[in-house]
C-alpha atoms as a PDB file:
ATOM      1  CA  MET A   1       8.731 -10.245 -12.876  1.00  0.00           C
ATOM      2  CA  THR A   2      12.318 -11.387 -13.047  1.00  0.00           C
ATOM      3  CA  ILE A   3      15.164 -10.595 -15.356  1.00  0.00           C
ATOM      4  CA  ASN A   4      18.004 -12.912 -16.159  1.00  0.00           C
ATOM      5  CA  THR A   5      21.503 -11.722 -15.483  1.00  0.00           C
ATOM      6  CA  SER A   6      24.793 -13.461 -16.042  1.00  0.00           C
ATOM      7  CA  LYS A   7      24.780 -14.373 -12.339  1.00  0.00           C
ATOM      8  CA  GLY A   8      21.193 -15.661 -12.180  1.00  0.00           C
ATOM      9  CA  SER A   9      17.776 -14.072 -11.834  1.00  0.00           C
ATOM     10  CA  ALA A  10      17.024 -10.765 -10.155  1.00  0.00           C
ATOM     11  CA  GLN A  11      13.682  -9.430  -8.966  1.00  0.00           C
ATOM     12  CA  VAL A  12      12.535  -6.217 -10.587  1.00  0.00           C
ATOM     13  CA  ASP A  13      11.155  -3.569  -8.247  1.00  0.00           C
ATOM     14  CA  PRO A  14       8.383  -1.884 -10.281  1.00  0.00           C
ATOM     15  CA  LEU A  15       8.476   1.894 -10.459  1.00  0.00           C
ATOM     16  CA  LEU A  16       5.126   3.468  -9.644  1.00  0.00           C
ATOM     17  CA  LYS A  17       3.599   6.772 -10.700  1.00  0.00           C
ATOM     18  CA  ASP A  18       2.019   8.975  -8.038  1.00  0.00           C
ATOM     19  CA  ARG A  19      -1.446   7.940  -9.218  1.00  0.00           C
ATOM     20  CA  GLU A  20      -0.439   4.262  -8.798  1.00  0.00           C
ATOM     21  CA  ALA A  21       1.264   4.676  -5.419  1.00  0.00           C
ATOM     22  CA  ALA A  22      -1.433   6.805  -3.744  1.00  0.00           C
ATOM     23  CA  PRO A  23      -4.134   4.069  -3.852  1.00  0.00           C
ATOM     24  CA  LEU A  24      -1.728   1.618  -2.177  1.00  0.00           C
ATOM     25  CA  LEU A  25      -1.756   4.009   0.785  1.00  0.00           C
ATOM     26  CA  SER A  26      -5.507   4.673   0.448  1.00  0.00           C
ATOM     27  CA  ILE A  27      -4.926   8.389  -0.055  1.00  0.00           C
ATOM     28  CA  SER A  28      -5.549  10.870  -2.850  1.00  0.00           C
ATOM     29  CA  VAL A  29      -2.776  12.045  -5.164  1.00  0.00           C
ATOM     30  CA  PRO A  30      -2.689  15.547  -3.580  1.00  0.00           C
ATOM     31  CA  THR A  31      -2.403  13.963  -0.123  1.00  0.00           C
ATOM     32  CA  PHE A  32       0.317  11.658  -1.463  1.00  0.00           C
ATOM     33  CA  TRP A  33       2.324  14.725  -2.492  1.00  0.00           C
ATOM     34  CA  ARG A  34       1.737  16.305   0.949  1.00  0.00           C
ATOM     35  CA  ARG A  35       3.176  13.133   2.514  1.00  0.00           C
ATOM     36  CA  VAL A  36       6.208  13.434   0.208  1.00  0.00           C
ATOM     37  CA  ALA A  37       6.645  17.055   1.324  1.00  0.00           C
ATOM     38  CA  ASP A  38       6.413  16.162   5.025  1.00  0.00           C
ATOM     39  CA  GLY A  39       8.784  13.189   4.646  1.00  0.00           C
ATOM     40  CA  THR A  40       6.273  10.417   5.391  1.00  0.00           C
ATOM     41  CA  VAL A  41       6.733   9.139   1.836  1.00  0.00           C
ATOM     42  CA  PRO A  42      10.236   9.157   0.322  1.00  0.00           C
ATOM     43  CA  LYS A  43      11.106  11.614  -2.422  1.00  0.00           C
ATOM     44  CA  PRO A  44      10.730  10.203  -5.926  1.00  0.00           C
ATOM     45  CA  LEU A  45      13.389   8.911  -8.244  1.00  0.00           C
ATOM     46  CA  LYS A  46      13.691  11.415 -11.058  1.00  0.00           C
ATOM     47  CA  LEU A  47      13.971  10.003 -14.573  1.00  0.00           C
ATOM     48  CA  GLY A  48      14.133  13.086 -16.738  1.00  0.00           C
ATOM     49  CA  ASN A  49      10.850  14.860 -15.989  1.00  0.00           C
ATOM     50  CA  LEU A  50       9.261  11.721 -14.542  1.00  0.00           C
ATOM     51  CA  SER A  51       8.798  11.058 -10.832  1.00  0.00           C
ATOM     52  CA  ARG A  52       8.650   7.403  -9.842  1.00  0.00           C
ATOM     53  CA  TRP A  53       8.718   5.450  -6.587  1.00  0.00           C
ATOM     54  CA  PRO A  54      10.019   1.897  -6.209  1.00  0.00           C
ATOM     55  CA  GLN A  55       7.095  -0.233  -5.080  1.00  0.00           C
ATOM     56  CA  SER A  56       9.224  -1.589  -2.234  1.00  0.00           C
ATOM     57  CA  GLU A  57       9.573   1.933  -0.775  1.00  0.00           C
ATOM     58  CA  ILE A  58       5.799   2.455  -0.777  1.00  0.00           C
ATOM     59  CA  LEU A  59       5.281  -0.916   0.894  1.00  0.00           C
ATOM     60  CA  GLU A  60       7.914   0.071   3.469  1.00  0.00           C
ATOM     61  CA  VAL A  61       5.867   3.185   4.324  1.00  0.00           C
ATOM     62  CA  ILE A  62       2.994   0.838   5.166  1.00  0.00           C
ATOM     63  CA  GLU A  63       5.249  -1.410   7.263  1.00  0.00           C
ATOM     64  CA  ARG A  64       6.609   1.611   9.194  1.00  0.00           C
ATOM     65  CA  ALA A  65       3.059   2.732   9.939  1.00  0.00           C
ATOM     66  CA  LYS A  66       2.182  -0.751  11.182  1.00  0.00           C
ATOM     67  CA  ALA A  67       5.286  -0.828  13.379  1.00  0.00           C
ATOM     68  CA  ALA A  68       4.503   2.629  14.791  1.00  0.00           C
ATOM     69  CA  ARG A  69       0.991   1.453  15.607  1.00  0.00           C
ATOM     70  CA  SER A  70       2.407  -1.544  17.474  1.00  0.00           C
ATOM     71  CA  ASP A  71       4.918   0.622  19.345  1.00  0.00           C
ATOM     72  CA  ALA A  72       2.194   3.009  20.482  1.00  0.00           C
ATOM     73  CA  THR A  73       0.328   0.325  22.392  1.00  0.00           C
END
């Protein structure tokens, strides 16, 4: 999805709920929150009472895990 701005088009980084982000990491929602607490997953953006994560940050968690796996060998 893109939005038009006066300076061109910008990519929109979708904001995910915990129940949308957890399956991307193949974990349950309670485990997702444990990973937030231990710092593996970034803290959410707070929009009023809502907690949301930019999709790019969740994908970065996956990339960091892949890099750590490569570094360990």
